[in-house]
mmCIF file of C-alpha atoms in Angstrom:
data_model
loop_
_atom_site.group_PDB
_atom_site.id
_atom_site.type_symbol
_atom_site.label_atom_id
_atom_site.label_comp_id
_atom_site.label_asym_id
_atom_site.label_seq_id
_atom_site.Cartn_x
_atom_site.Cartn_y
_atom_site.Cartn_z
ATOM 1 C CA MET A 235 56.494 117.518 116.858
ATOM 2 C CA GLN A 236 52.982 117.108 118.200
ATOM 3 C CA LEU A 237 50.800 119.351 116.164
ATOM 4 C CA SER A 238 50.567 121.624 113.086
ATOM 5 C CA VAL A 239 48.100 124.516 113.236
ATOM 6 C CA LEU A 240 47.352 126.234 109.937
ATOM 7 C CA TRP A 241 45.271 129.501 110.094
ATOM 8 C CA ASP A 242 43.166 131.105 107.395
ATOM 9 C CA ILE A 243 43.646 134.857 107.415
ATOM 10 C CA ASP A 244 40.666 136.918 106.100
ATOM 11 C CA HIS A 245 37.709 136.871 108.553
ATOM 12 C CA THR A 246 39.605 134.297 110.700
ATOM 13 C CA LEU A 247 42.501 136.449 112.067
ATOM 14 C CA ILE A 248 41.650 139.850 110.378
ATOM 15 C CA ASP A 249 38.865 141.818 109.084
ATOM 16 C CA ASN A 250 40.241 143.456 105.961
ATOM 17 C CA ALA A 251 37.254 145.966 105.654
ATOM 18 C CA GLY A 252 36.903 145.499 101.936
ATOM 19 C CA VAL A 253 40.522 146.131 100.980
ATOM 20 C CA SER A 254 40.994 142.518 99.705
ATOM 21 C CA LYS A 255 38.410 143.163 96.886
ATOM 22 C CA GLU A 256 40.059 146.434 96.159
ATOM 23 C CA ILE A 257 43.359 144.648 95.687
ATOM 24 C CA TYR A 258 41.763 142.169 93.301
ATOM 25 C CA SER A 259 40.134 145.007 91.303
ATOM 26 C CA ALA A 260 43.306 146.961 91.213
ATOM 27 C CA ALA A 261 45.193 143.965 89.812
ATOM 28 C CA PHE A 262 42.587 143.208 87.290
ATOM 29 C CA ALA A 263 42.549 146.780 86.129
ATOM 30 C CA ALA A 264 46.335 146.921 85.779
ATOM 31 C CA LEU A 265 46.314 143.808 83.594
ATOM 32 C CA ALA A 266 43.012 144.289 81.598
ATOM 33 C CA GLY A 267 43.301 147.960 81.125
ATOM 34 C CA PHE A 268 39.869 148.650 82.574
ATOM 35 C CA ALA A 269 38.128 148.345 86.071
ATOM 36 C CA PRO A 270 36.016 145.292 86.682
ATOM 37 C CA THR A 271 32.290 145.878 86.644
ATOM 38 C CA GLU A 272 31.519 143.734 89.663
ATOM 39 C CA PRO A 273 33.729 142.759 92.532
ATOM 40 C CA ALA A 274 35.755 139.546 92.873
ATOM 41 C CA ARG A 275 34.033 136.543 94.490
ATOM 42 C CA THR A 276 36.204 135.391 97.384
ATOM 43 C CA GLU A 277 34.724 133.386 100.280
ATOM 44 C CA GLY A 278 37.687 131.018 100.758
ATOM 45 C CA ARG A 279 38.765 130.693 97.221
ATOM 46 C CA THR A 280 42.506 130.849 96.196
ATOM 47 C CA ASP A 281 43.933 133.946 94.469
ATOM 48 C CA ARG A 282 44.477 131.749 91.379
ATOM 49 C CA LEU A 283 40.701 130.968 91.169
ATOM 50 C CA ILE A 284 39.623 134.440 92.210
ATOM 51 C CA MET A 285 41.506 135.999 89.455
ATOM 52 C CA ARG A 286 40.682 133.311 86.889
ATOM 53 C CA GLU A 287 36.991 133.822 87.528
ATOM 54 C CA LEU A 288 37.235 137.527 87.200
ATOM 55 C CA PHE A 289 38.969 137.445 83.896
ATOM 56 C CA VAL A 290 36.400 134.898 82.606
ATOM 57 C CA ARG A 291 33.405 136.889 83.848
ATOM 58 C CA HIS A 292 34.875 139.997 81.989
ATOM 59 C CA ASP A 293 35.625 137.921 78.793
ATOM 60 C CA VAL A 294 39.279 138.855 79.084
ATOM 61 C CA PRO A 295 42.088 136.334 78.242
ATOM 62 C CA GLU A 296 43.819 135.189 81.384
ATOM 63 C CA PRO A 297 47.368 136.494 81.547
ATOM 64 C CA GLU A 298 50.307 134.374 82.700
ATOM 65 C CA TRP A 299 50.227 133.718 86.425
ATOM 66 C CA VAL A 300 53.569 135.413 87.016
ATOM 67 C CA ARG A 301 52.024 138.679 85.759
ATOM 68 C CA ILE A 302 48.877 138.216 87.819
ATOM 69 C CA GLN A 303 50.864 137.462 90.935
ATOM 70 C CA ASP A 304 53.108 140.652 90.403
ATOM 71 C CA ALA A 305 49.981 142.784 89.901
ATOM 72 C CA LEU A 306 48.352 141.379 93.167
ATOM 73 C CA ALA A 307 51.542 141.895 95.146
ATOM 74 C CA HIS A 308 51.925 145.482 93.878
ATOM 75 C CA ALA A 309 48.314 146.263 94.691
ATOM 76 C CA GLY A 310 48.499 144.653 98.186
ATOM 77 C CA GLN A 311 51.610 146.603 98.964
ATOM 78 C CA GLU A 312 50.036 149.970 97.828
ATOM 79 C CA ARG A 313 47.233 149.355 100.180
ATOM 80 C CA PHE A 314 49.178 148.423 103.405
ATOM 81 C CA ALA A 315 48.558 151.752 105.036
ATOM 82 C CA GLU A 316 44.919 151.908 104.087
ATOM 83 C CA LEU A 317 44.502 148.308 105.593
ATOM 84 C CA ARG A 318 45.943 149.413 108.822
ATOM 85 C CA VAL A 319 43.414 152.284 109.025
ATOM 86 C CA ARG A 320 40.330 150.561 108.040
ATOM 87 C CA GLY A 321 40.890 146.980 108.993
ATOM 88 C CA THR A 322 41.470 145.301 112.351
ATOM 89 C CA ALA A 323 42.656 142.095 113.940
ATOM 90 C CA LEU A 324 39.605 140.030 115.065
ATOM 91 C CA PRO A 325 38.807 139.416 118.644
ATOM 92 C CA GLY A 326 41.175 136.923 120.278
ATOM 93 C CA ALA A 327 43.382 136.559 117.187
ATOM 94 C CA CYS A 328 46.417 137.868 118.721
ATOM 95 C CA ASP A 329 46.173 135.928 122.014
ATOM 96 C CA ALA A 330 45.253 132.743 120.222
ATOM 97 C CA LEU A 331 48.404 132.970 117.967
ATOM 98 C CA LYS A 332 50.582 133.764 121.045
ATOM 99 C CA CYS A 333 49.177 130.695 122.921
ATOM 100 C CA VAL A 334 50.048 128.359 120.075
ATOM 101 C CA ALA A 335 53.437 129.858 119.354
ATOM 102 C CA GLU A 336 54.504 129.337 122.869
ATOM 103 C CA ARG A 337 53.836 125.606 122.801
ATOM 104 C CA GLU A 338 56.876 123.565 122.503
ATOM 105 C CA GLY A 339 56.488 120.985 119.607
ATOM 106 C CA TRP A 340 53.659 122.849 117.881
ATOM 107 C CA VAL A 341 54.151 124.545 114.517
ATOM 108 C CA SER A 342 51.732 127.496 113.648
ATOM 109 C CA SER A 343 51.564 128.815 110.069
ATOM 110 C CA VAL A 344 48.874 129.747 107.612
ATOM 111 C CA LEU A 345 46.778 128.011 104.937
ATOM 112 C CA THR A 346 45.425 130.863 102.905
ATOM 113 C CA GLY A 347 43.967 131.789 99.432
ATOM 114 C CA ASN A 348 46.181 134.864 99.440
ATOM 115 C CA ILE A 349 49.607 134.908 97.637
ATOM 116 C CA ALA A 350 52.338 134.857 100.011
ATOM 117 C CA ALA A 351 53.188 138.625 99.710
ATOM 118 C CA ASN A 352 49.753 139.785 100.389
ATOM 119 C CA ALA A 353 49.394 137.288 103.431
ATOM 120 C CA LYS A 354 52.479 139.011 104.919
ATOM 121 C CA VAL A 355 50.910 142.402 104.144
ATOM 122 C CA LYS A 356 47.675 141.559 105.958
ATOM 123 C CA LEU A 357 49.293 140.002 108.877
ATOM 124 C CA ALA A 358 51.963 142.650 109.296
ATOM 125 C CA ALA A 359 49.411 145.369 109.199
ATOM 126 C CA PHE A 360 48.219 144.300 112.700
ATOM 127 C CA GLY A 361 51.414 142.914 114.030
ATOM 128 C CA LEU A 362 50.524 139.117 113.716
ATOM 129 C CA ASP A 363 53.203 138.024 111.344
ATOM 130 C CA SER A 364 55.825 137.456 113.915
ATOM 131 C CA LEU A 365 53.578 134.958 115.692
ATOM 132 C CA LEU A 366 53.692 132.618 112.777
ATOM 133 C CA ASP A 367 56.244 130.648 110.760
ATOM 134 C CA LEU A 368 55.180 131.713 107.279
ATOM 135 C CA SER A 369 58.015 129.921 105.685
ATOM 136 C CA VAL A 370 56.136 126.665 106.054
ATOM 137 C CA GLY A 371 52.643 127.956 105.035
ATOM 138 C CA ALA A 372 50.588 127.349 101.947
ATOM 139 C CA TYR A 373 49.470 130.201 99.698
ATOM 140 C CA GLY A 374 47.319 131.013 96.868
ATOM 141 C CA ALA A 375 50.085 130.678 94.379
ATOM 142 C CA ASP A 376 50.464 126.919 95.439
ATOM 143 C CA GLY A 377 47.215 125.607 93.990
ATOM 144 C CA VAL A 378 43.852 126.328 92.388
ATOM 145 C CA GLN A 379 41.620 124.631 94.836
ATOM 146 C CA ARG A 380 42.051 125.023 98.645
ATOM 147 C CA PRO A 381 42.386 121.310 99.471
ATOM 148 C CA ASP A 382 45.643 121.260 97.162
ATOM 149 C CA LEU A 383 47.246 123.658 99.689
ATOM 150 C CA VAL A 384 47.115 121.190 102.583
ATOM 151 C CA ALA A 385 49.703 118.804 101.075
ATOM 152 C CA VAL A 386 52.026 121.750 100.253
ATOM 153 C CA ALA A 387 52.005 123.008 103.853
ATOM 154 C CA ARG A 388 52.497 119.407 105.192
ATOM 155 C CA GLU A 389 55.597 118.932 102.940
ATOM 156 C CA ARG A 390 57.037 122.144 103.862
ATOM 157 C CA ILE A 391 56.575 121.439 107.506
ATOM 158 C CA ARG A 392 58.081 117.999 107.076
ATOM 159 C CA ARG A 393 61.142 119.414 105.298
ATOM 160 C CA THR A 394 61.616 122.147 107.858
ATOM 161 C CA TYR A 395 60.911 120.457 111.087
ATOM 162 C CA GLY A 396 61.351 116.749 110.114
ATOM 163 C CA ALA A 397 57.828 116.048 111.119
ATOM 164 C CA GLU A 398 56.439 112.622 110.669
ATOM 165 C CA GLN A 399 53.687 111.933 108.366
ATOM 166 C CA ASP A 400 51.090 111.097 111.132
ATOM 167 C CA VAL A 401 51.524 114.464 112.961
ATOM 168 C CA PRO A 402 48.019 115.884 113.144
ATOM 169 C CA VAL A 403 47.095 119.012 111.206
ATOM 170 C CA VAL A 404 44.394 121.264 112.167
ATOM 171 C CA LEU A 405 42.863 123.992 109.980
ATOM 172 C CA VAL A 406 41.300 127.082 111.534
ATOM 173 C CA GLY A 407 39.039 129.019 109.187
ATOM 174 C CA ASP A 408 35.662 130.681 108.599
ATOM 175 C CA THR A 409 34.128 129.209 105.473
ATOM 176 C CA PRO A 410 32.757 125.884 104.251
ATOM 177 C CA ARG A 411 35.759 125.764 101.901
ATOM 178 C CA ASP A 412 38.115 125.591 105.003
ATOM 179 C CA VAL A 413 36.141 122.823 106.333
ATOM 180 C CA GLU A 414 36.090 120.923 102.905
ATOM 181 C CA ALA A 415 39.839 121.438 102.791
ATOM 182 C CA ALA A 416 40.390 119.848 106.131
ATOM 183 C CA LEU A 417 37.923 116.918 105.703
ATOM 184 C CA SER A 418 39.059 115.977 102.138
ATOM 185 C CA THR A 419 42.796 115.797 103.299
ATOM 186 C CA GLY A 420 42.346 113.885 106.553
ATOM 187 C CA SER A 421 42.979 117.118 108.578
ATOM 188 C CA HIS A 422 41.203 118.328 111.667
ATOM 189 C CA VAL A 423 39.236 121.641 111.535
ATOM 190 C CA VAL A 424 38.165 124.332 113.993
ATOM 191 C CA ALA A 425 35.659 126.493 112.176
ATOM 192 C CA VAL A 426 34.971 130.090 113.473
ATOM 193 C CA ALA A 427 31.776 132.038 112.599
ATOM 194 C CA SER A 428 33.681 135.386 112.426
ATOM 195 C CA GLY A 429 32.986 135.734 108.640
ATOM 196 C CA ILE A 430 29.740 135.712 106.692
ATOM 197 C CA HIS A 431 28.881 132.065 107.510
ATOM 198 C CA SER A 432 26.914 131.191 110.592
ATOM 199 C CA GLN A 433 27.878 128.437 113.076
ATOM 200 C CA GLU A 434 24.991 126.340 111.716
ATOM 201 C CA GLU A 435 26.323 126.654 108.156
ATOM 202 C CA LEU A 436 29.706 125.641 109.252
ATOM 203 C CA ALA A 437 28.316 122.636 111.151
ATOM 204 C CA SER A 438 26.316 121.589 108.195
ATOM 205 C CA ALA A 439 29.524 121.638 106.061
ATOM 206 C CA GLY A 440 30.954 118.988 108.508
ATOM 207 C CA ALA A 441 32.791 120.906 111.144
ATOM 208 C CA THR A 442 32.408 119.192 114.624
ATOM 209 C CA VAL A 443 34.155 122.158 116.440
ATOM 210 C CA VAL A 444 32.546 125.477 115.545
ATOM 211 C CA LEU A 445 33.283 128.585 117.643
ATOM 212 C CA PRO A 446 31.825 132.144 117.377
ATOM 213 C CA ASP A 447 35.341 133.641 117.102
ATOM 214 C CA LEU A 448 38.692 133.258 118.592
ATOM 215 C CA SER A 449 38.137 135.200 121.796
ATOM 216 C CA ASP A 450 38.233 132.083 124.092
ATOM 217 C CA ALA A 451 41.856 131.368 123.946
ATOM 218 C CA ALA A 452 41.636 128.756 126.673
ATOM 219 C CA GLY A 453 38.738 126.904 124.954
ATOM 220 C CA LEU A 454 40.485 127.058 121.686
ATOM 221 C CA MET A 455 43.641 125.605 123.229
ATOM 222 C CA SER A 456 41.675 122.946 124.844
ATOM 223 C CA HIS A 457 40.499 121.775 121.427
ATOM 224 C CA PHE A 458 44.113 121.824 119.970
ATOM 225 C CA GLU A 459 45.414 119.737 122.986
ATOM 226 C CA GLY A 460 42.691 117.232 122.492
ATOM 227 C CA ILE A 461 43.750 116.842 118.781
ATOM 228 C CA ALA A 462 47.563 116.652 119.718
ATOM 229 C CA GLY A 463 46.798 114.102 122.240
ATOM 230 C CA ARG A 464 44.959 111.632 120.064
#
């Protein structure tokens, strides 16, 4: 094995068109008994942290995680059709995933703040799920902070593929939290300014490779090949 590529989902591979925040609001309402007065704060946070902050801001005791996860999964599944109508795969996402999936010796999965069920919903809505090995990804149920997820994905890849510890890992994401997760865990990062953060902001966060989006598949693959060859 030569390389592990771990993709963020929201605003990196897809535009959820606000459906994500509706999922958090619906899950909160199902558990708290009333709708939140303000939307969830996302921007690269994990679902554990997003929901915890939502309960704290509304002065509601945080339920057990299993109940929160079930509520999130239910709200996500209910909005699958709505996501397909309103959302979209971002430019170049499908081609980029296909290029990586076709490379022998490379593993392509996700590192996302979404719980696994909702990650699958978001990817399947645009036919991207089949281009990834979701069994070795890391998800919002696996840790509170995003850097915690990197070790989870590494271990799942090691168990499944027998990967050595020194196989390079590259995170692809659109927020400073993605950059932080990579740099704090000895991983590589390709940042894409397809979300709310500019190329300048992502570079200031420490990313040395910053792209406007994923539309240049050849250029993206060149970056990956450079990492795999080091």
